[in-house]
PDB file of C-alpha atoms in Angstrom:
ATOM      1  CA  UNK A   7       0.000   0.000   0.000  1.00 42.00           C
ATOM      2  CA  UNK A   8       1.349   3.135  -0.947  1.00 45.00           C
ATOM      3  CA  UNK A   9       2.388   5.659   2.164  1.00 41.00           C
ATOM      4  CA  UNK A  10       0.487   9.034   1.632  1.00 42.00           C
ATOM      5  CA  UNK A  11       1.869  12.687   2.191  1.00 42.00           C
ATOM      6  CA  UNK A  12      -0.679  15.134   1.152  1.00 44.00           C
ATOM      7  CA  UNK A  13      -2.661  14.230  -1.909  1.00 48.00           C
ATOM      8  CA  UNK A  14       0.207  12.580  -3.147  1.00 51.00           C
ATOM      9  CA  UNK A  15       0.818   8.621  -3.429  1.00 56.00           C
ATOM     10  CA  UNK A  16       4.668   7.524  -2.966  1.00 60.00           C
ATOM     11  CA  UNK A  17       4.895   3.953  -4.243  1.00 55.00           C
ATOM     12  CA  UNK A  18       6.646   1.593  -1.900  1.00 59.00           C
ATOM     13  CA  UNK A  19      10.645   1.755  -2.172  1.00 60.00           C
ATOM     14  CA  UNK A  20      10.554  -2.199  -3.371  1.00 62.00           C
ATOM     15  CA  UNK A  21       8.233  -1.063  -6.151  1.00 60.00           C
ATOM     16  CA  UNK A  22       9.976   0.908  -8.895  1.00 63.00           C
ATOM     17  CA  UNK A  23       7.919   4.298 -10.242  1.00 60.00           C
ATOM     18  CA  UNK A  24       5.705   3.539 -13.325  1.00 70.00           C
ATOM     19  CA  UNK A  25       5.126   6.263 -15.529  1.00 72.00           C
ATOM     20  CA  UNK A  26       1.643   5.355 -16.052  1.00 77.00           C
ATOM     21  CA  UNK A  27       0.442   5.879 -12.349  1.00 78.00           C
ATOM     22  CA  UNK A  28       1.153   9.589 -12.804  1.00 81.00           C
ATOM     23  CA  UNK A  29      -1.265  11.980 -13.696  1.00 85.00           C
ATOM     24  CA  UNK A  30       1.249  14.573 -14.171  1.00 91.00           C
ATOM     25  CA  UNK A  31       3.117  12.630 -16.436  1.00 92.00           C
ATOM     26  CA  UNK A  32      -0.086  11.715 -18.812  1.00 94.00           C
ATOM     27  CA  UNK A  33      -1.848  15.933 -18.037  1.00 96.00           C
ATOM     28  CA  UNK A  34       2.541  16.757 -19.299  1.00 96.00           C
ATOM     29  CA  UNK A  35       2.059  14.594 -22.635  1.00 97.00           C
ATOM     30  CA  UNK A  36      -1.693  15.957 -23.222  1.00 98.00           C
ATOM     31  CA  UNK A  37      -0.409  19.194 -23.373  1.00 98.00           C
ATOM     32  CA  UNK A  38       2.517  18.631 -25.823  1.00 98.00           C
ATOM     33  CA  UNK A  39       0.133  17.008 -28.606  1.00 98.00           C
ATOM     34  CA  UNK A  40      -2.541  19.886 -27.979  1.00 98.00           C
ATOM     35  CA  UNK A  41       0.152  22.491 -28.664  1.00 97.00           C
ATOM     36  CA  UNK A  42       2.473  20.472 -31.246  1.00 97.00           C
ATOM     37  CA  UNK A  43      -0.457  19.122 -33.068  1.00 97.00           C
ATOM     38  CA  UNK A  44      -3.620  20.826 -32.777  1.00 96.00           C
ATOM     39  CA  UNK A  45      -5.733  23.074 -35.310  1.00 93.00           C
ATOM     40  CA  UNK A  46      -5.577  26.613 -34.961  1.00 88.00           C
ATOM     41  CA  UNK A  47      -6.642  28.850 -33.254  1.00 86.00           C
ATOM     42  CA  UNK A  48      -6.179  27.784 -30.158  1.00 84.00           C
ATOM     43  CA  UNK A  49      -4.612  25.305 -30.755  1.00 94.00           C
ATOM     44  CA  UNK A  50      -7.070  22.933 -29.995  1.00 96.00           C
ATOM     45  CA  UNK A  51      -8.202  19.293 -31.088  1.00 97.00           C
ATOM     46  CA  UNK A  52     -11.744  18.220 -31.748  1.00 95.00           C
ATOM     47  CA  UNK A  53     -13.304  15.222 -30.329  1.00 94.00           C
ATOM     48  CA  UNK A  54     -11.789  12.794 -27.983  1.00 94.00           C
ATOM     49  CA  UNK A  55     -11.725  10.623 -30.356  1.00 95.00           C
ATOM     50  CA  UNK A  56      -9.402  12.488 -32.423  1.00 97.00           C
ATOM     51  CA  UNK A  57      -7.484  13.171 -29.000  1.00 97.00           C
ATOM     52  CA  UNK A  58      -7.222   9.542 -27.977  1.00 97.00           C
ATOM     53  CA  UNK A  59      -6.590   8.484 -31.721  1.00 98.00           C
ATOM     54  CA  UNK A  60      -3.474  10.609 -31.656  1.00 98.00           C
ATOM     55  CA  UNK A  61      -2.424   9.745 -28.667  1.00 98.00           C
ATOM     56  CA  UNK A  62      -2.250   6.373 -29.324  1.00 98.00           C
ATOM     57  CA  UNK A  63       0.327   7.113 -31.756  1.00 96.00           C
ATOM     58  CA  UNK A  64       2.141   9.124 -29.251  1.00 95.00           C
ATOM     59  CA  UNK A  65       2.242   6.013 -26.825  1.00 95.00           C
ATOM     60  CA  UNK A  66       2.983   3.280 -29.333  1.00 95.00           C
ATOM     61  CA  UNK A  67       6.199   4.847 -31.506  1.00 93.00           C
ATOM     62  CA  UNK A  68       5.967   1.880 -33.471  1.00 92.00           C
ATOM     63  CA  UNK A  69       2.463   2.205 -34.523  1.00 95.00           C
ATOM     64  CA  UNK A  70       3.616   5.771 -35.779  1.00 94.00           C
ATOM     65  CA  UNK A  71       6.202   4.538 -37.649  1.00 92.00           C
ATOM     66  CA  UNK A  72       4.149   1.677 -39.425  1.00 93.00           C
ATOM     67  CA  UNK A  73       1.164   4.057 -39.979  1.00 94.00           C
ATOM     68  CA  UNK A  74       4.021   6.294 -41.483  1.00 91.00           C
ATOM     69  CA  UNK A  75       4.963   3.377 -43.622  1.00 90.00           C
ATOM     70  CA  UNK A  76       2.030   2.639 -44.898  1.00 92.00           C
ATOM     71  CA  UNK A  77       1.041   6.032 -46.269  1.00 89.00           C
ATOM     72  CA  UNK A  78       4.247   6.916 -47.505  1.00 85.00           C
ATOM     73  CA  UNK A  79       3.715   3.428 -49.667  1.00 77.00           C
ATOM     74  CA  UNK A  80       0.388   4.640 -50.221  1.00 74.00           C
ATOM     75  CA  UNK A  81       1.504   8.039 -52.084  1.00 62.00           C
ATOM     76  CA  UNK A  82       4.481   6.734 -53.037  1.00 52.00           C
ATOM     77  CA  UNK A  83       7.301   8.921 -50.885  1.00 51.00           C
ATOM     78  CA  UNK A  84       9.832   8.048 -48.721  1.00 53.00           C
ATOM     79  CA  UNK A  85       8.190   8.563 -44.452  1.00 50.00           C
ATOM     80  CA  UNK A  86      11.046  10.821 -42.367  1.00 55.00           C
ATOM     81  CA  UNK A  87       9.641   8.938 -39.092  1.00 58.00           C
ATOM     82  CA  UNK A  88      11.463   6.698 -37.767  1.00 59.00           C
ATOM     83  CA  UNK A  89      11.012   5.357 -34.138  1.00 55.00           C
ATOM     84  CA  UNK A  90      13.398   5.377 -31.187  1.00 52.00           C
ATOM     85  CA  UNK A  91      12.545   2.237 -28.929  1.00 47.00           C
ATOM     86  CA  UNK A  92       9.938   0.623 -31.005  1.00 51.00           C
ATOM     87  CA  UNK A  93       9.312  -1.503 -28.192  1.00 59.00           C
ATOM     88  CA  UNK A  94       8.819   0.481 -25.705  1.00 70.00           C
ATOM     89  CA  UNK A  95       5.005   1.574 -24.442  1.00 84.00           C
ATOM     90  CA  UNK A  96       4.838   3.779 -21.256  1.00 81.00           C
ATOM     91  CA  UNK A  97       1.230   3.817 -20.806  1.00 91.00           C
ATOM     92  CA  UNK A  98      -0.944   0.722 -22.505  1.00 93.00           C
ATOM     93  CA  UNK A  99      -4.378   1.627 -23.797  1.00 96.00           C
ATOM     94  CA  UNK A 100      -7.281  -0.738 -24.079  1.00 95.00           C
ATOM     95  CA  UNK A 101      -9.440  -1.820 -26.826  1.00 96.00           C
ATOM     96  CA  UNK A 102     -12.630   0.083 -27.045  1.00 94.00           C
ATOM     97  CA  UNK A 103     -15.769   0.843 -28.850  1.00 88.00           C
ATOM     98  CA  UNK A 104     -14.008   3.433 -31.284  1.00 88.00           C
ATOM     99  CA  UNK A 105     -10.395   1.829 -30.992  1.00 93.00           C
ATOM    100  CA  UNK A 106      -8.049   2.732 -28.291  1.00 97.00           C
ATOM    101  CA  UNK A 107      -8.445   4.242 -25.461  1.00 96.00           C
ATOM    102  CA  UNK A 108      -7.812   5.180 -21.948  1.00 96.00           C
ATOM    103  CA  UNK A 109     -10.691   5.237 -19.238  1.00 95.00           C
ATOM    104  CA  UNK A 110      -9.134   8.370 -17.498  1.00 95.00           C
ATOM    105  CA  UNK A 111      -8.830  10.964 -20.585  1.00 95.00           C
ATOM    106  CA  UNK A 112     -12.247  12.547 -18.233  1.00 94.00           C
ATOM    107  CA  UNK A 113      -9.388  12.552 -15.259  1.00 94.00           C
ATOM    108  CA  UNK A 114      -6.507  13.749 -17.102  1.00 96.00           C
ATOM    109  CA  UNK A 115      -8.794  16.450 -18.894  1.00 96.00           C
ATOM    110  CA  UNK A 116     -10.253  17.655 -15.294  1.00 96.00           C
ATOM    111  CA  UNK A 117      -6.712  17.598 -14.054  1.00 96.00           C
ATOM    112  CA  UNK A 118      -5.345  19.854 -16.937  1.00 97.00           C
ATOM    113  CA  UNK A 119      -8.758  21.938 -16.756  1.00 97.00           C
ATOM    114  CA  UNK A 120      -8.078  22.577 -12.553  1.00 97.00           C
ATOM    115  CA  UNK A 121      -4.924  23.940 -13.592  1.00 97.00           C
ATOM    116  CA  UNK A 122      -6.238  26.457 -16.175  1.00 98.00           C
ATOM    117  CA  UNK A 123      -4.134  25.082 -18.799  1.00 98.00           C
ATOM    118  CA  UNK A 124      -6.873  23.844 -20.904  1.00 98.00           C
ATOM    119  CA  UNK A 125     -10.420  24.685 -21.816  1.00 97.00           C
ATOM    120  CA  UNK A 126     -12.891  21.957 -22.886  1.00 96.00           C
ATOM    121  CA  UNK A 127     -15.827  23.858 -25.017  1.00 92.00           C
ATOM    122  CA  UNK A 128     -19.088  21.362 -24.974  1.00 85.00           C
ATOM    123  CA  UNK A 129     -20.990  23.366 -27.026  1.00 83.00           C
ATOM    124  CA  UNK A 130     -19.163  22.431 -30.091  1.00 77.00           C
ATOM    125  CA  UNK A 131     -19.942  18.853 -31.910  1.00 84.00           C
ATOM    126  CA  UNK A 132     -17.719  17.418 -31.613  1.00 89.00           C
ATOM    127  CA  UNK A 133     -15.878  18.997 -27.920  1.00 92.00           C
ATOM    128  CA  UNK A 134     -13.158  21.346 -28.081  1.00 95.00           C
ATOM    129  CA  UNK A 135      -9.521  20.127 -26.119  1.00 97.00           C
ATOM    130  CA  UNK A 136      -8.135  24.089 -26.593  1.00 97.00           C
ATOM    131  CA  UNK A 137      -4.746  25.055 -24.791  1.00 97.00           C
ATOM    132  CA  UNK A 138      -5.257  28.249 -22.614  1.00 97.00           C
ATOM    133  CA  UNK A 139      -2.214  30.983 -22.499  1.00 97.00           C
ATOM    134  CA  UNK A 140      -0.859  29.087 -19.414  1.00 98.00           C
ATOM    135  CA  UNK A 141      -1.146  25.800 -21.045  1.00 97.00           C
ATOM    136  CA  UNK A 142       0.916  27.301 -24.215  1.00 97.00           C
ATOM    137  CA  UNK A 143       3.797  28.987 -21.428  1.00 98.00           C
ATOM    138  CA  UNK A 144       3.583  25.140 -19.762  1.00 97.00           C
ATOM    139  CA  UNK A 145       3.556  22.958 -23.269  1.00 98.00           C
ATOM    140  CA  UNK A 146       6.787  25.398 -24.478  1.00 98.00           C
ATOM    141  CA  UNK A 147       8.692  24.629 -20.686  1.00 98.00           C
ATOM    142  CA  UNK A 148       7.757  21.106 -21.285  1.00 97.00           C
ATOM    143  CA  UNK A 149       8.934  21.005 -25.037  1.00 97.00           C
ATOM    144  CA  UNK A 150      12.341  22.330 -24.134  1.00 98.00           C
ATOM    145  CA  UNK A 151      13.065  19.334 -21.961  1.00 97.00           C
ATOM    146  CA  UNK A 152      15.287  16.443 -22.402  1.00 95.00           C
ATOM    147  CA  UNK A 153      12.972  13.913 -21.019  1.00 92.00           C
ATOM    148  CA  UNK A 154      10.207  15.086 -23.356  1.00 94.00           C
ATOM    149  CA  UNK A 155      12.187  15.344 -26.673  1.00 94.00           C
ATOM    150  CA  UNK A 156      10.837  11.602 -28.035  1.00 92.00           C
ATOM    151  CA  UNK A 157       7.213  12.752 -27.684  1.00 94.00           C
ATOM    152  CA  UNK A 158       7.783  16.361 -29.031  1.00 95.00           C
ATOM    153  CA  UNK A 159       9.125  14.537 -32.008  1.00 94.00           C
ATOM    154  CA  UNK A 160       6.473  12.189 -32.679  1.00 94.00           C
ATOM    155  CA  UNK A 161       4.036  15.106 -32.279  1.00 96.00           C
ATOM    156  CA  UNK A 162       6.356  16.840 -34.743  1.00 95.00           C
ATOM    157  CA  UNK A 163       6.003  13.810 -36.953  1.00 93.00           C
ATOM    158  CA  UNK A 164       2.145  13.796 -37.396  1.00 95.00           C
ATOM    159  CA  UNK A 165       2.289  17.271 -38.135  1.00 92.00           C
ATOM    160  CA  UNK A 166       0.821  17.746 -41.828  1.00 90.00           C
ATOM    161  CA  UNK A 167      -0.337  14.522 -41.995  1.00 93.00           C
ATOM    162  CA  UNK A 168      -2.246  12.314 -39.016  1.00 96.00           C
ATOM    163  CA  UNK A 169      -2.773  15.569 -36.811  1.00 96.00           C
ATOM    164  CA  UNK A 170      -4.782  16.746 -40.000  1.00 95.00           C
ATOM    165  CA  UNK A 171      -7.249  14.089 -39.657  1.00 96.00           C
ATOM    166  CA  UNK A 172     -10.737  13.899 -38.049  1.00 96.00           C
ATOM    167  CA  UNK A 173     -11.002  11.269 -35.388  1.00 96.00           C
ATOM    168  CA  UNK A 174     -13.205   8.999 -37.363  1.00 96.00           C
ATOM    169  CA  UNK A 175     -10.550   9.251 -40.647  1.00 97.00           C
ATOM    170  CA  UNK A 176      -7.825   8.156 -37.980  1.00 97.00           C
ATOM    171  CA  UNK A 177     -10.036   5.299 -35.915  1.00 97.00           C
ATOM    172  CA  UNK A 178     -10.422   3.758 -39.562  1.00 97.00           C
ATOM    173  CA  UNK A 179      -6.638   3.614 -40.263  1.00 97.00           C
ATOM    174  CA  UNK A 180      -5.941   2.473 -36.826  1.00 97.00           C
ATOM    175  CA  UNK A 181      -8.503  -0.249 -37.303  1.00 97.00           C
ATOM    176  CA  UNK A 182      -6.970  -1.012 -41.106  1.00 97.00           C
ATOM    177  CA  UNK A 183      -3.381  -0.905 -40.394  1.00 97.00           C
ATOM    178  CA  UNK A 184      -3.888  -2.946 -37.058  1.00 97.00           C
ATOM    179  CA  UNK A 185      -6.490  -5.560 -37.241  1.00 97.00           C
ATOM    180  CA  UNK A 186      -5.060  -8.163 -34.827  1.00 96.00           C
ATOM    181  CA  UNK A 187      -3.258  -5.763 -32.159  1.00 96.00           C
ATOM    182  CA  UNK A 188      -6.449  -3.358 -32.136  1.00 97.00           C
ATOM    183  CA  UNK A 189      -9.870  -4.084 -34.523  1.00 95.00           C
ATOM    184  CA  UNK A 190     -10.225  -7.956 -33.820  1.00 96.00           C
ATOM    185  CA  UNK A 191      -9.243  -7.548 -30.161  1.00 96.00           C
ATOM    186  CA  UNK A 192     -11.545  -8.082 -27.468  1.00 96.00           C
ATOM    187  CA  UNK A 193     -12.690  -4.648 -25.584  1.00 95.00           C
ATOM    188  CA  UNK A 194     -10.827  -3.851 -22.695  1.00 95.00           C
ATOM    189  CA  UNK A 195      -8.091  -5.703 -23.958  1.00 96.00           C
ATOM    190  CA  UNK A 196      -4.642  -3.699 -22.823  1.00 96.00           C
ATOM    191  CA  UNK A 197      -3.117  -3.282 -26.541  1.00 96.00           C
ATOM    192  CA  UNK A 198       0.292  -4.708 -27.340  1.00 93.00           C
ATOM    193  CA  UNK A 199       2.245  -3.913 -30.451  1.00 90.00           C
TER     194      UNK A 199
END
């Protein structure tokens, strides 16, 4: 059981710190897509499903880089993309009804929301993710970090190309491009390249 002080959970010494139990770490990667790859103004991304759809790509580098393979075959060009650590997948998603997914995006969007570093605009169809001035001062900090320079540049290599596309456009490729890891597995499944 992890020892509380404050709000905060410290995991026990014998247990070593997964990147996945953080909400800091997940509300620290939200931000970098909204500002690297969202539409302008804003910048801002429309539809969770276009937010989870992307992020999946952000978690699983080597889903990025065969997604980039494919549709550089498809229009005949060489893809720039190329993944660093194929294998390795900080935060699983599961399977669900629209592809992958994460059960806490309403979490990690409160979280980022409490902080005033997003806004989250219902009245739109689909919902508006849109960076506020203190998430775009908190997404540039972020983006000039070391430890965040593998996600900037997968962000980076979406740009013109996946970030572009609605979430239904994307859940399609992800279901085309992936049928046994994603489309033909069972909901709630934790996805595994």
């Amino acid at each position: 059981m992890p020892h509380r002080i404050g709000r905060s959970a410290i995991p026990p010494l014998h247990r070593p710190w997964d990147p996945d139990d953080s909400p800091d770490f997940h509300a620290s990667r939200l931000l970098l897509l909204l500002a690297e790859c969202g539409s302008q103004p804003g910048p801002h991304i429309a539809g969770r499903t276009k937010l989870a759809k992307l992020d999946f790509f952000l978690r699983y580098p080597i889903f990025l880089e065969r997604a980039h393979r494919a549709l550089a075959d498809e229009v005949h060009h060489e893809t720039a993309f190329r993944a660093s650590m194929p294998e390795e997948v900080e935060a699983p998603m599961i399977r669900y009804r629209f592809g992958p997914w994460d059960p806490r995006y309403r979490q990690f969007l409160a979280f980022l929301a409490a902080r005033e570093l997003i806004t989250v605009t219902t009245s739109h169809k689909p919902e508006r993710v849109r960076l506020t001035a203190k998430g775009k001062q908190a997404a540039a900090t972020l983006a000039a970090m070391d430890e965040f320079r593998p996600i900037v540049m997968r962000c980076h290599a979406m740009r013109g190309n996946l970030a572009d596309w609605s979430g239904t456009d994307l859940k399609d490729l992800v279901y085309r491009l992936f049928p046994a890891e994603v489309a033909e597995l069972a909901y709630h499944q934790e996805i595994r390249p």
